[in-house]
PDB file of N, CA and C in Angstrom:
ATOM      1  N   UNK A   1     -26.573   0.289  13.275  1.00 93.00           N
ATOM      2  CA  UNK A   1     -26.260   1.694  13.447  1.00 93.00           C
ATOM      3  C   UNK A   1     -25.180   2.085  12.448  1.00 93.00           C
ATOM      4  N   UNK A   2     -25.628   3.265  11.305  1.00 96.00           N
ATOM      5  CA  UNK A   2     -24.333   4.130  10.805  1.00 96.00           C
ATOM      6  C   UNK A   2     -23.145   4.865  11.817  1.00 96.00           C
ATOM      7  N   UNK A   3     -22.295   4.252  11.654  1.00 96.00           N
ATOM      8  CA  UNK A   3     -21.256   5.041  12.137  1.00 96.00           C
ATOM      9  C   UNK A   3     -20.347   5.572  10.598  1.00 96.00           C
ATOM     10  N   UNK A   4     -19.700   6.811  10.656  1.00 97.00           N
ATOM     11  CA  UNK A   4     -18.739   6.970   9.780  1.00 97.00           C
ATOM     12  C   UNK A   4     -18.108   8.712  10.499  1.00 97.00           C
ATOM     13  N   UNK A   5     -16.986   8.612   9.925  1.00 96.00           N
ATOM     14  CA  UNK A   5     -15.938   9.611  10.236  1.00 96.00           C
ATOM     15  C   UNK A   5     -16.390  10.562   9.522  1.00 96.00           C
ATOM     16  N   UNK A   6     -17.484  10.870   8.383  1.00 97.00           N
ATOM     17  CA  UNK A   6     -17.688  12.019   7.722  1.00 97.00           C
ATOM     18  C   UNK A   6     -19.020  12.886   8.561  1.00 97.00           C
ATOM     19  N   UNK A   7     -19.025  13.769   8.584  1.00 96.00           N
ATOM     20  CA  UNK A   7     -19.832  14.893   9.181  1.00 96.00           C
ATOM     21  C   UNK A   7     -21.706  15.053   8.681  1.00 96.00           C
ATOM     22  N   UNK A   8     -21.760  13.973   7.372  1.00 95.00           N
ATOM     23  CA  UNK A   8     -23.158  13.566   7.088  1.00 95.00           C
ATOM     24  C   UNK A   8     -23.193  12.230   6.953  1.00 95.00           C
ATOM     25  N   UNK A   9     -24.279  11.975   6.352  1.00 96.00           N
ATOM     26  CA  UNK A   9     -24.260  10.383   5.692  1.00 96.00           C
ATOM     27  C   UNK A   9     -25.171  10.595   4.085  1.00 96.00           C
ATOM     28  N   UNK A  10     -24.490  10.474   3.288  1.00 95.00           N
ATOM     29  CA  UNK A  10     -25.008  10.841   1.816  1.00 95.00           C
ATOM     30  C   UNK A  10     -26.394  10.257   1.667  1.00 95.00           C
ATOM     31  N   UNK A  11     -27.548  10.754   1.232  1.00 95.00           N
ATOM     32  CA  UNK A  11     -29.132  10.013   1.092  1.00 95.00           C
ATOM     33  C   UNK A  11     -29.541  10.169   2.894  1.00 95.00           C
ATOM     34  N   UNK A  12     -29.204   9.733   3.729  1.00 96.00           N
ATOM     35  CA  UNK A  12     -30.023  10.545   4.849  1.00 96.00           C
ATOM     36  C   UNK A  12     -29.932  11.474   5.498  1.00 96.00           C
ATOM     37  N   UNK A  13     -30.600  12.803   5.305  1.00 97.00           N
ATOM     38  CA  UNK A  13     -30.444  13.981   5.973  1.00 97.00           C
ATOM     39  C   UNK A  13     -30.692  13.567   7.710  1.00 97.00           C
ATOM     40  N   UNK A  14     -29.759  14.464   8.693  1.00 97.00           N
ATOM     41  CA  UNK A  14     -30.120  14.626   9.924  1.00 97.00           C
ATOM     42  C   UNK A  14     -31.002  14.960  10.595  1.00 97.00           C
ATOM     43  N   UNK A  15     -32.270  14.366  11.559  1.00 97.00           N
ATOM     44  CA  UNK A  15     -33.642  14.868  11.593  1.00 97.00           C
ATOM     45  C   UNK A  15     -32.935  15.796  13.359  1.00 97.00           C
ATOM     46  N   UNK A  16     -31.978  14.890  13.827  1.00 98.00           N
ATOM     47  CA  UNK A  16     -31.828  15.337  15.368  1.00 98.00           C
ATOM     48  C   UNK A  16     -30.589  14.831  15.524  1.00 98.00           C
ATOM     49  N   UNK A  17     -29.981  16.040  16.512  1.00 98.00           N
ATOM     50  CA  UNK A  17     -28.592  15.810  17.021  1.00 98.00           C
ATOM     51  C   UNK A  17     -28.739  15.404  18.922  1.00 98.00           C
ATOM     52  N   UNK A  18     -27.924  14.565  18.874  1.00 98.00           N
ATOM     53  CA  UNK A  18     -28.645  14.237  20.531  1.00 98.00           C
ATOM     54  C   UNK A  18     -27.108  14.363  21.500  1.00 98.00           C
ATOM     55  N   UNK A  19     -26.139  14.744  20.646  1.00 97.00           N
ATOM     56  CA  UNK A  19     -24.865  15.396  21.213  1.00 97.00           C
ATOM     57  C   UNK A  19     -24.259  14.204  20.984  1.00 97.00           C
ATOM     58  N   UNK A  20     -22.983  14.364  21.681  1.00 98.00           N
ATOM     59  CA  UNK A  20     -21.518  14.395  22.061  1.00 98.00           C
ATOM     60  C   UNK A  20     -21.557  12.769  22.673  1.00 98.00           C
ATOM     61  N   UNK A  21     -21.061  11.562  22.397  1.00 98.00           N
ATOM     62  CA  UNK A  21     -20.983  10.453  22.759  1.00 98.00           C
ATOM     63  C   UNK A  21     -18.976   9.839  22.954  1.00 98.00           C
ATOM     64  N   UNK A  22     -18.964   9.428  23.502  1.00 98.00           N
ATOM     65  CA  UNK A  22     -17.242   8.532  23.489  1.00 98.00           C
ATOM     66  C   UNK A  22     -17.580   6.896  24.084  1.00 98.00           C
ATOM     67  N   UNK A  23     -16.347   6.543  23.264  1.00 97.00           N
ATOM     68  CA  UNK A  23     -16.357   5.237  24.359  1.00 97.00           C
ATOM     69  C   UNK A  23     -14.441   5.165  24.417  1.00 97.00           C
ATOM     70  N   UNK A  24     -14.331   3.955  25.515  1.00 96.00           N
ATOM     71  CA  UNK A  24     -12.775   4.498  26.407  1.00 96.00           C
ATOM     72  C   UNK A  24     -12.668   2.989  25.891  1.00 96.00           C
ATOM     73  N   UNK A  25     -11.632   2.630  26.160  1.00 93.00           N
ATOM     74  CA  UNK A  25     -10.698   1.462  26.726  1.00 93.00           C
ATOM     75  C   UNK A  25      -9.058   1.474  26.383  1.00 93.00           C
ATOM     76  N   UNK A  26      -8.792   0.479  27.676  1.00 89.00           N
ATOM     77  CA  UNK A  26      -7.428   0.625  28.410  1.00 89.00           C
ATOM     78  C   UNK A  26      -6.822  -0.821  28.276  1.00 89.00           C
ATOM     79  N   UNK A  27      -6.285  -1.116  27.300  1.00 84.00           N
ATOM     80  CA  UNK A  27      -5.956  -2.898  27.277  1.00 84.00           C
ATOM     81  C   UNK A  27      -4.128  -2.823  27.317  1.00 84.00           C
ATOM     82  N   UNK A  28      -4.006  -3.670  28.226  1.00 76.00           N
ATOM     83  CA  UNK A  28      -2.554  -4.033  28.760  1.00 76.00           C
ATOM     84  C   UNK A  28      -2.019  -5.165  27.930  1.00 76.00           C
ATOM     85  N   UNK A  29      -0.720  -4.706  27.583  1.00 60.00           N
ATOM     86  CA  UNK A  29      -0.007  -5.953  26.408  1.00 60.00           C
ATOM     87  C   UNK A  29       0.333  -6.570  27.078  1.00 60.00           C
ATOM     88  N   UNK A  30       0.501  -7.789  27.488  1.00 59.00           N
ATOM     89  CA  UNK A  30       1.474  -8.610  28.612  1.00 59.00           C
ATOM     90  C   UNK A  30       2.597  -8.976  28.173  1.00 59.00           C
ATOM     91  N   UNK A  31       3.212  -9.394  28.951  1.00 42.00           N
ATOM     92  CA  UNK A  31       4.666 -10.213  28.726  1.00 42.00           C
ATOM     93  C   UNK A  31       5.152 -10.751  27.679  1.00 42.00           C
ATOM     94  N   UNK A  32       4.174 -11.695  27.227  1.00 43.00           N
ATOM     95  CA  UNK A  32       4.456 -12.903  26.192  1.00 43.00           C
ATOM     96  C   UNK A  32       4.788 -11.689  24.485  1.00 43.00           C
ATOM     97  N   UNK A  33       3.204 -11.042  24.204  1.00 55.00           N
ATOM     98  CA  UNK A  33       3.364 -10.403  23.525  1.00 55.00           C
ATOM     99  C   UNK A  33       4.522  -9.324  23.165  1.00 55.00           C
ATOM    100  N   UNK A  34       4.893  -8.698  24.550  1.00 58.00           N
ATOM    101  CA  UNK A  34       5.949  -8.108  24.508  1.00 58.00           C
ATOM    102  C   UNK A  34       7.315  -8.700  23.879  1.00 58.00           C
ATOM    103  N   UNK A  35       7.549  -9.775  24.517  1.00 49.00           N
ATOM    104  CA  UNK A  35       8.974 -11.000  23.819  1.00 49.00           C
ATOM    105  C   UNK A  35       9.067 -10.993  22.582  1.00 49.00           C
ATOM    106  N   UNK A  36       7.707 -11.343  22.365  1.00 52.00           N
ATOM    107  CA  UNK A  36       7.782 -11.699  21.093  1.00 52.00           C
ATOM    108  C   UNK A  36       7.507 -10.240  20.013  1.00 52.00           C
ATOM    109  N   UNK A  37       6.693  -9.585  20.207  1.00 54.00           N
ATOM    110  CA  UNK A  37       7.214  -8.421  19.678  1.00 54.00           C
ATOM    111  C   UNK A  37       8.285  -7.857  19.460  1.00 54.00           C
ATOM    112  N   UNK A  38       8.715  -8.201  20.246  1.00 57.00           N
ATOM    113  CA  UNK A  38      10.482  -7.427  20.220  1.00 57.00           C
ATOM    114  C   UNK A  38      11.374  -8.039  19.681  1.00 57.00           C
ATOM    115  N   UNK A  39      10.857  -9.667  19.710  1.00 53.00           N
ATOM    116  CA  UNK A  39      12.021 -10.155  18.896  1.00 53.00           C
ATOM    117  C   UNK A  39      11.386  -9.937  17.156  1.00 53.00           C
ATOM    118  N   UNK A  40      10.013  -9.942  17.231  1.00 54.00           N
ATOM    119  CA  UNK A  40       9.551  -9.149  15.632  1.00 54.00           C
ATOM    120  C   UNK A  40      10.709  -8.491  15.261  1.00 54.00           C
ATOM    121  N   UNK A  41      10.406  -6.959  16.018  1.00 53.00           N
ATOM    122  CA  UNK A  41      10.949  -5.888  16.166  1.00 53.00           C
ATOM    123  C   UNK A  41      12.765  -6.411  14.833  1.00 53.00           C
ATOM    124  N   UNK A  42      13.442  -7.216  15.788  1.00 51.00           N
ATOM    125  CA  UNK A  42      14.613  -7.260  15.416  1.00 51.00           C
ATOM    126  C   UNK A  42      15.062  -8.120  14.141  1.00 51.00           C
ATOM    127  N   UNK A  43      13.870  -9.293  13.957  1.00 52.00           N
ATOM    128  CA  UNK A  43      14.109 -10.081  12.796  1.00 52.00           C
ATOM    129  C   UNK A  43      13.233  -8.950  11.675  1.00 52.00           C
ATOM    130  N   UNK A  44      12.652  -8.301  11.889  1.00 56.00           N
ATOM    131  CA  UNK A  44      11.584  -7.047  10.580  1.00 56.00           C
ATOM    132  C   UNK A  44      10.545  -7.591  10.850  1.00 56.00           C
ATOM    133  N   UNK A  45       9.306  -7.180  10.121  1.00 60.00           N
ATOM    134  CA  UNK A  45       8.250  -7.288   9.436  1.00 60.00           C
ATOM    135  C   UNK A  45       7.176  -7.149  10.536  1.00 60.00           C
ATOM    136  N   UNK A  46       6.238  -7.195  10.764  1.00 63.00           N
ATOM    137  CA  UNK A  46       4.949  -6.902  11.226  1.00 63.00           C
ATOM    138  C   UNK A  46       4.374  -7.558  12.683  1.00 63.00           C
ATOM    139  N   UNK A  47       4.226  -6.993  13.191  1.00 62.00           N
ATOM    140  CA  UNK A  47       3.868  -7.642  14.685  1.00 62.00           C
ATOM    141  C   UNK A  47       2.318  -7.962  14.734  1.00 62.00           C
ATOM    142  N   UNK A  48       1.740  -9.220  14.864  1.00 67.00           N
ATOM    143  CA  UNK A  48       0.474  -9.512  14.597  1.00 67.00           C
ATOM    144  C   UNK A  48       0.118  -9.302  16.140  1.00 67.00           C
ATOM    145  N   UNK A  49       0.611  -9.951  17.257  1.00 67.00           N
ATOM    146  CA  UNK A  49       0.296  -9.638  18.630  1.00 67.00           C
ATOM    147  C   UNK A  49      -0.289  -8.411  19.022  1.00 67.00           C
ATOM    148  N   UNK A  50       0.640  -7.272  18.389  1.00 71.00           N
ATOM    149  CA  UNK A  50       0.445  -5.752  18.481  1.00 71.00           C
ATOM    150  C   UNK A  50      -0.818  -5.323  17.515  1.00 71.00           C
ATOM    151  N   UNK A  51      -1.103  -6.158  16.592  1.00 76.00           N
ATOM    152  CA  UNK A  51      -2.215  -5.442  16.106  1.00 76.00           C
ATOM    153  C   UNK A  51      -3.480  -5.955  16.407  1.00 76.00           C
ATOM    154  N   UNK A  52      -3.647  -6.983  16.698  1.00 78.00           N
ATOM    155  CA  UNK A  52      -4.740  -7.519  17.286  1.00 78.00           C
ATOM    156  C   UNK A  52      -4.956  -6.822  18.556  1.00 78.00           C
ATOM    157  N   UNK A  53      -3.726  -6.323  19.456  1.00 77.00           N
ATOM    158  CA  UNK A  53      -4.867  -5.451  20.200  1.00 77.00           C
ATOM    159  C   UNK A  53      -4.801  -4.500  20.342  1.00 77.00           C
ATOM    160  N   UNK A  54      -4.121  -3.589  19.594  1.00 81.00           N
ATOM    161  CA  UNK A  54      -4.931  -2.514  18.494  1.00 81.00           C
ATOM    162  C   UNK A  54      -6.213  -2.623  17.792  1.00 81.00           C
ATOM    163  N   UNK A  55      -7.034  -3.796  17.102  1.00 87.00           N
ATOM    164  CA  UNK A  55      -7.876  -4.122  16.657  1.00 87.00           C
ATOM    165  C   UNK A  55      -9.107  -3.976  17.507  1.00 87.00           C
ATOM    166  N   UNK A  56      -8.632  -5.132  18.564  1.00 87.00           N
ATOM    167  CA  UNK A  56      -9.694  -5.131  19.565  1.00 87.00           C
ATOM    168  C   UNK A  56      -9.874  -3.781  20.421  1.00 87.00           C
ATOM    169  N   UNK A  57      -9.086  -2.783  21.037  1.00 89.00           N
ATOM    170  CA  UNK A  57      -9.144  -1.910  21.418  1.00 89.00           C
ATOM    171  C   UNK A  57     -10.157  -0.910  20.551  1.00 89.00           C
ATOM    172  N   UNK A  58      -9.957  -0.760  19.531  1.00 94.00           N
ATOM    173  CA  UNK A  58     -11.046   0.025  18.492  1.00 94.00           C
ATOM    174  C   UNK A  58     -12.115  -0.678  18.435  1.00 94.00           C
ATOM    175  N   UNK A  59     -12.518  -1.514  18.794  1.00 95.00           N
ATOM    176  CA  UNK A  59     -13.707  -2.364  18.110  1.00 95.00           C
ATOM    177  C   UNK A  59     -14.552  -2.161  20.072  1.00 95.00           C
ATOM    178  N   UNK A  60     -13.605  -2.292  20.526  1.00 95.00           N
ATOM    179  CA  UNK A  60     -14.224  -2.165  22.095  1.00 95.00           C
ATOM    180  C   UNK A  60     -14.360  -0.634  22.586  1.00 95.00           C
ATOM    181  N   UNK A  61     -13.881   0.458  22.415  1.00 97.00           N
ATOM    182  CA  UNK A  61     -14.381   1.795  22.392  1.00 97.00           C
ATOM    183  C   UNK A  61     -15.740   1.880  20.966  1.00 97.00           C
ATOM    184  N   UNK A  62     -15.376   1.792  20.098  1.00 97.00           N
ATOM    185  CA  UNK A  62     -16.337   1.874  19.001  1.00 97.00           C
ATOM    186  C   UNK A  62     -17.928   1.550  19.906  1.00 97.00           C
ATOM    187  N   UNK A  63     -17.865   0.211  20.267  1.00 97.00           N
ATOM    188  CA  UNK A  63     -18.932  -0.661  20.469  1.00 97.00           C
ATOM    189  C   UNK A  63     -19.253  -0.097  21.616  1.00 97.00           C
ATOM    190  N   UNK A  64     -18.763   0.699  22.543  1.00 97.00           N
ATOM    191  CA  UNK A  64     -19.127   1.482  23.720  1.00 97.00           C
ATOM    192  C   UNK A  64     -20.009   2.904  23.507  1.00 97.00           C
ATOM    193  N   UNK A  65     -18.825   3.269  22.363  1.00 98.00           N
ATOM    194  CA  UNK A  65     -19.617   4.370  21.955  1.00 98.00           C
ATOM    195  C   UNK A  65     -20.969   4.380  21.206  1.00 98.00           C
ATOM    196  N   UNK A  66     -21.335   3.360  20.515  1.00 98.00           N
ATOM    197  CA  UNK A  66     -22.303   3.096  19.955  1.00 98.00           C
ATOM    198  C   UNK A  66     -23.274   2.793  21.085  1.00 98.00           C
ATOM    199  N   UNK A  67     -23.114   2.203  22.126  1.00 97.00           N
ATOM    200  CA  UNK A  67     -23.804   1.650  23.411  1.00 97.00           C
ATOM    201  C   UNK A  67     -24.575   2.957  24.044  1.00 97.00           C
ATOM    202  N   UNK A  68     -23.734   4.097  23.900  1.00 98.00           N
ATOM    203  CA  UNK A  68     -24.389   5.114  24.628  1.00 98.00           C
ATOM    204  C   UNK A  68     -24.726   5.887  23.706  1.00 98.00           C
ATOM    205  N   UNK A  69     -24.687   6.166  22.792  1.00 98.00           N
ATOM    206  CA  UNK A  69     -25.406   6.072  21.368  1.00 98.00           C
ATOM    207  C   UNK A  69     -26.706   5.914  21.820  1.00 98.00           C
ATOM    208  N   UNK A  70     -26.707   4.880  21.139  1.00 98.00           N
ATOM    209  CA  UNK A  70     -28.607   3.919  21.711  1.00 98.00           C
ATOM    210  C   UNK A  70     -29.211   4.314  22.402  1.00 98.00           C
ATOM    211  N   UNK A  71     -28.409   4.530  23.866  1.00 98.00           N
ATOM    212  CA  UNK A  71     -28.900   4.628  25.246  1.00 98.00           C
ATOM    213  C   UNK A  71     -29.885   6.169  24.777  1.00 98.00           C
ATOM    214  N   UNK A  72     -29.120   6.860  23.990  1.00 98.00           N
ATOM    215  CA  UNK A  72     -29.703   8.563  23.892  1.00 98.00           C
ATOM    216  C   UNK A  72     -31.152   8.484  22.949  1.00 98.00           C
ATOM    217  N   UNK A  73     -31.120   7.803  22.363  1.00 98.00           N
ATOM    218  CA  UNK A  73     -32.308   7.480  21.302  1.00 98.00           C
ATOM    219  C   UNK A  73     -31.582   7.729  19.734  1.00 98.00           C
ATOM    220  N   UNK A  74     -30.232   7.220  19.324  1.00 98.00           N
ATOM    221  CA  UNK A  74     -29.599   8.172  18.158  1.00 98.00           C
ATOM    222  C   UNK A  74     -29.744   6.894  17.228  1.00 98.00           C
ATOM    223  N   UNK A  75     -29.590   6.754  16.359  1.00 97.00           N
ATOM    224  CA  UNK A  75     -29.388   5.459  15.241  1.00 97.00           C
ATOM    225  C   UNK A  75     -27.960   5.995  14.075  1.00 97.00           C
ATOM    226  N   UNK A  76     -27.582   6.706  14.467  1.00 98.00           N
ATOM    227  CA  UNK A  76     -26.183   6.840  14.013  1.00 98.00           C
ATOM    228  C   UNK A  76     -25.494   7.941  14.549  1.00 98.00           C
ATOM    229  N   UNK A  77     -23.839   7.488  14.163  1.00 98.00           N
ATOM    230  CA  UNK A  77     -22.832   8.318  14.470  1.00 98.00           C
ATOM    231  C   UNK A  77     -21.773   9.179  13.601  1.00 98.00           C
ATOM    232  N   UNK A  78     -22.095  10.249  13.447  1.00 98.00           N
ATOM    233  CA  UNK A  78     -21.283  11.385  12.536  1.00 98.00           C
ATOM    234  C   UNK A  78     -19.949  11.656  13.318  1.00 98.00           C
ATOM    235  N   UNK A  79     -18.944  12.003  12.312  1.00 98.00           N
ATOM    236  CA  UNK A  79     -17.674  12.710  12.597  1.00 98.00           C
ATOM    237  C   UNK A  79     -16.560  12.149  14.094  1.00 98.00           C
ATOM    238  N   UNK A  80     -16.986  10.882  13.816  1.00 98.00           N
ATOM    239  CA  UNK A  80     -16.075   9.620  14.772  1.00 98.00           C
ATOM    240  C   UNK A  80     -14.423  10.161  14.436  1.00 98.00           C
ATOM    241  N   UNK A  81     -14.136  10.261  15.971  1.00 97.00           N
ATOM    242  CA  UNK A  81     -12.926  10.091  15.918  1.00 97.00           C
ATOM    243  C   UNK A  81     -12.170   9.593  16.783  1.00 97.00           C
ATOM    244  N   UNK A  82     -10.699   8.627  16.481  1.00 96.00           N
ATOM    245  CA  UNK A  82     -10.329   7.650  17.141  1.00 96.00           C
ATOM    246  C   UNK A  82      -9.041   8.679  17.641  1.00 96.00           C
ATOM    247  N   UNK A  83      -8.924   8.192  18.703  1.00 95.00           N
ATOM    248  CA  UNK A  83      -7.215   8.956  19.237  1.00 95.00           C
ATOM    249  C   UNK A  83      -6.916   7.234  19.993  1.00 95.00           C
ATOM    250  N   UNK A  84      -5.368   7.118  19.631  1.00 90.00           N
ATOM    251  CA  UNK A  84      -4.782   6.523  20.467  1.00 90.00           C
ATOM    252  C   UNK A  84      -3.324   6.792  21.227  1.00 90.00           C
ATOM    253  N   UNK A  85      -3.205   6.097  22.358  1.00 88.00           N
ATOM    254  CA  UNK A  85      -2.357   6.593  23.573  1.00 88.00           C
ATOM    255  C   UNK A  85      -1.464   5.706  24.243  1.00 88.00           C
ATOM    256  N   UNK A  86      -0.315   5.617  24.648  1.00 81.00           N
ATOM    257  CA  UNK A  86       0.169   4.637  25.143  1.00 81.00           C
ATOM    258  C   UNK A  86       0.437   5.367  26.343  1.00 81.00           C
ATOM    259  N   UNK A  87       0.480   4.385  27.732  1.00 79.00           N
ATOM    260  CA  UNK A  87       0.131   4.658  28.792  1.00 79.00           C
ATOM    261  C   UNK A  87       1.252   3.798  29.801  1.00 79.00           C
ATOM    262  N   UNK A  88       1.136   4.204  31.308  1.00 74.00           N
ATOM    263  CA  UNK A  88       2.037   3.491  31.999  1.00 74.00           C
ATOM    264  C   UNK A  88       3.320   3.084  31.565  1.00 74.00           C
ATOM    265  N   UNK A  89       4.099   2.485  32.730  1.00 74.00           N
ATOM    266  CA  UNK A  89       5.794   2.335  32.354  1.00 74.00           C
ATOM    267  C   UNK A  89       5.958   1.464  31.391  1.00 74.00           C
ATOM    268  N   UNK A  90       6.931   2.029  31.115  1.00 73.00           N
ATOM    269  CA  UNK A  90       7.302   1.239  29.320  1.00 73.00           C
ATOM    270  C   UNK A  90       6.289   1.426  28.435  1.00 73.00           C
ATOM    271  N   UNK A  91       5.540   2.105  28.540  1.00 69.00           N
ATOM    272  CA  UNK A  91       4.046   2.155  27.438  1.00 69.00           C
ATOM    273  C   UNK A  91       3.361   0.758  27.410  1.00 69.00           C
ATOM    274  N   UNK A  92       3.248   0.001  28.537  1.00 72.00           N
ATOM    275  CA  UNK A  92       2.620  -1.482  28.422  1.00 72.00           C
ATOM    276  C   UNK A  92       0.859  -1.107  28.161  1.00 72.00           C
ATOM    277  N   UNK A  93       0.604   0.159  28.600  1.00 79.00           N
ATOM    278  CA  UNK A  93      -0.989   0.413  28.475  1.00 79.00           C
ATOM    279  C   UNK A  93      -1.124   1.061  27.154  1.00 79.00           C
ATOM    280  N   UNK A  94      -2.160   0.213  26.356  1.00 83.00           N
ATOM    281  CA  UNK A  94      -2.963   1.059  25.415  1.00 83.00           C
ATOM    282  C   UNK A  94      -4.654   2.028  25.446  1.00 83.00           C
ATOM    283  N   UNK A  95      -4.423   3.267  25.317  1.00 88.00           N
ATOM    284  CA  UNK A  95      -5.638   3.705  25.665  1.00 88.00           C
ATOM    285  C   UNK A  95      -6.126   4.035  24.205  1.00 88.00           C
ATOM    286  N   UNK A  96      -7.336   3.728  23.678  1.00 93.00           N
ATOM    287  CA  UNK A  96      -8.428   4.537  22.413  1.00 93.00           C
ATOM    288  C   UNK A  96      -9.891   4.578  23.085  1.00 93.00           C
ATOM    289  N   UNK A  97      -9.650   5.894  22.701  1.00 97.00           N
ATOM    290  CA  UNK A  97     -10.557   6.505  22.696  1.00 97.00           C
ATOM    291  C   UNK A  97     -11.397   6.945  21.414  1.00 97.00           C
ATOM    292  N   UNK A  98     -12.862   6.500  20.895  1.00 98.00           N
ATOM    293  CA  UNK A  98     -13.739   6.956  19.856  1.00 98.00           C
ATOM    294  C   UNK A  98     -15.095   7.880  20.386  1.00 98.00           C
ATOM    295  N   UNK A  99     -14.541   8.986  19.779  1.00 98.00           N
ATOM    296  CA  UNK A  99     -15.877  10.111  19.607  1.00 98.00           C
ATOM    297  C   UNK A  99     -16.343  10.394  18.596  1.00 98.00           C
ATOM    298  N   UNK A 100     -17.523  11.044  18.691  1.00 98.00           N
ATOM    299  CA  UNK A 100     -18.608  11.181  17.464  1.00 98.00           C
ATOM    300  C   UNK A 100     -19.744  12.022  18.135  1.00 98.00           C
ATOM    301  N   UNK A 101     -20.588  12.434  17.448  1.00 98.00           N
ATOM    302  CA  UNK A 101     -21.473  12.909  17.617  1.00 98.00           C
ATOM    303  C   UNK A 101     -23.037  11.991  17.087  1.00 98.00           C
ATOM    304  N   UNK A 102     -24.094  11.898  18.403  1.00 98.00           N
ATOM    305  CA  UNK A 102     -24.874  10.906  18.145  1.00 98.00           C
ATOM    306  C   UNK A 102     -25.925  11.239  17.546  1.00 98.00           C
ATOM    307  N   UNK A 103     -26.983  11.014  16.279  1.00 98.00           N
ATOM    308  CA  UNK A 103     -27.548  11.473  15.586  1.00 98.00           C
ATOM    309  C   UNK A 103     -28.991  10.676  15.508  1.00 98.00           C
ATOM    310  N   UNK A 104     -30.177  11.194  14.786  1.00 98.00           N
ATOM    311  CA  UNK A 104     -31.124  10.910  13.893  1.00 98.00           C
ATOM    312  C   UNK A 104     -31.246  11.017  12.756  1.00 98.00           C
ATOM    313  N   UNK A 105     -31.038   9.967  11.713  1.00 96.00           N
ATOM    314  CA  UNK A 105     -31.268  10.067  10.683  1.00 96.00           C
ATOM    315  C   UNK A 105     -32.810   9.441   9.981  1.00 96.00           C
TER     316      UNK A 105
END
């Protein structure tokens, strides 16, 4: 399946629009990651804990949204867009959310 953030896909025109698709997820940082993030945080440079599930969080809405995608009869996704959210006390919850619109090309 094409997915992309642009509003066509260059060389295949749109035969059918089959609407409005999302996919959700809600992934909790735990403890460990937290520690150690924070002590990132204070020595500098880049928190790998934190981006991996950032990573996985996009890859697990994406793959949802594509899921109900399918389900509609679409073979690609136009004008995807990702929002992300931090959630619950201390912001321990990450929410992304990916929308798009599900298509025929």
């Amino acid at each position: 399946m094409i997915i992309t953030t642009t509003p066509t896909i260059e060389g295949h025109p749109i035969r059918e629009y089959k609407g409005l698709v999302t996919g959700e997820t809600i992934i909790g940082a735990n403890f460990v990651k937290d520690f150690f993030a924070g002590i990132r945080d204070i020595v500098g440079g880049r928190s790998g804990a934190y981006e991996r599930v950032l990573r996985e969080a996009k890859d697990t809405a994406l793959k949802e949204m594509e899921g109900h995608a399918r389900a509609i009869g679409a073979n690609a996704i136009v004008g995807i867009d990702l929002d992300y959210e931090a959630l619950g006390a201390n912001s321990s919850m990450l929410m992304v959310t990916a929308s798009g619109t599900a298509v025929v090309i």
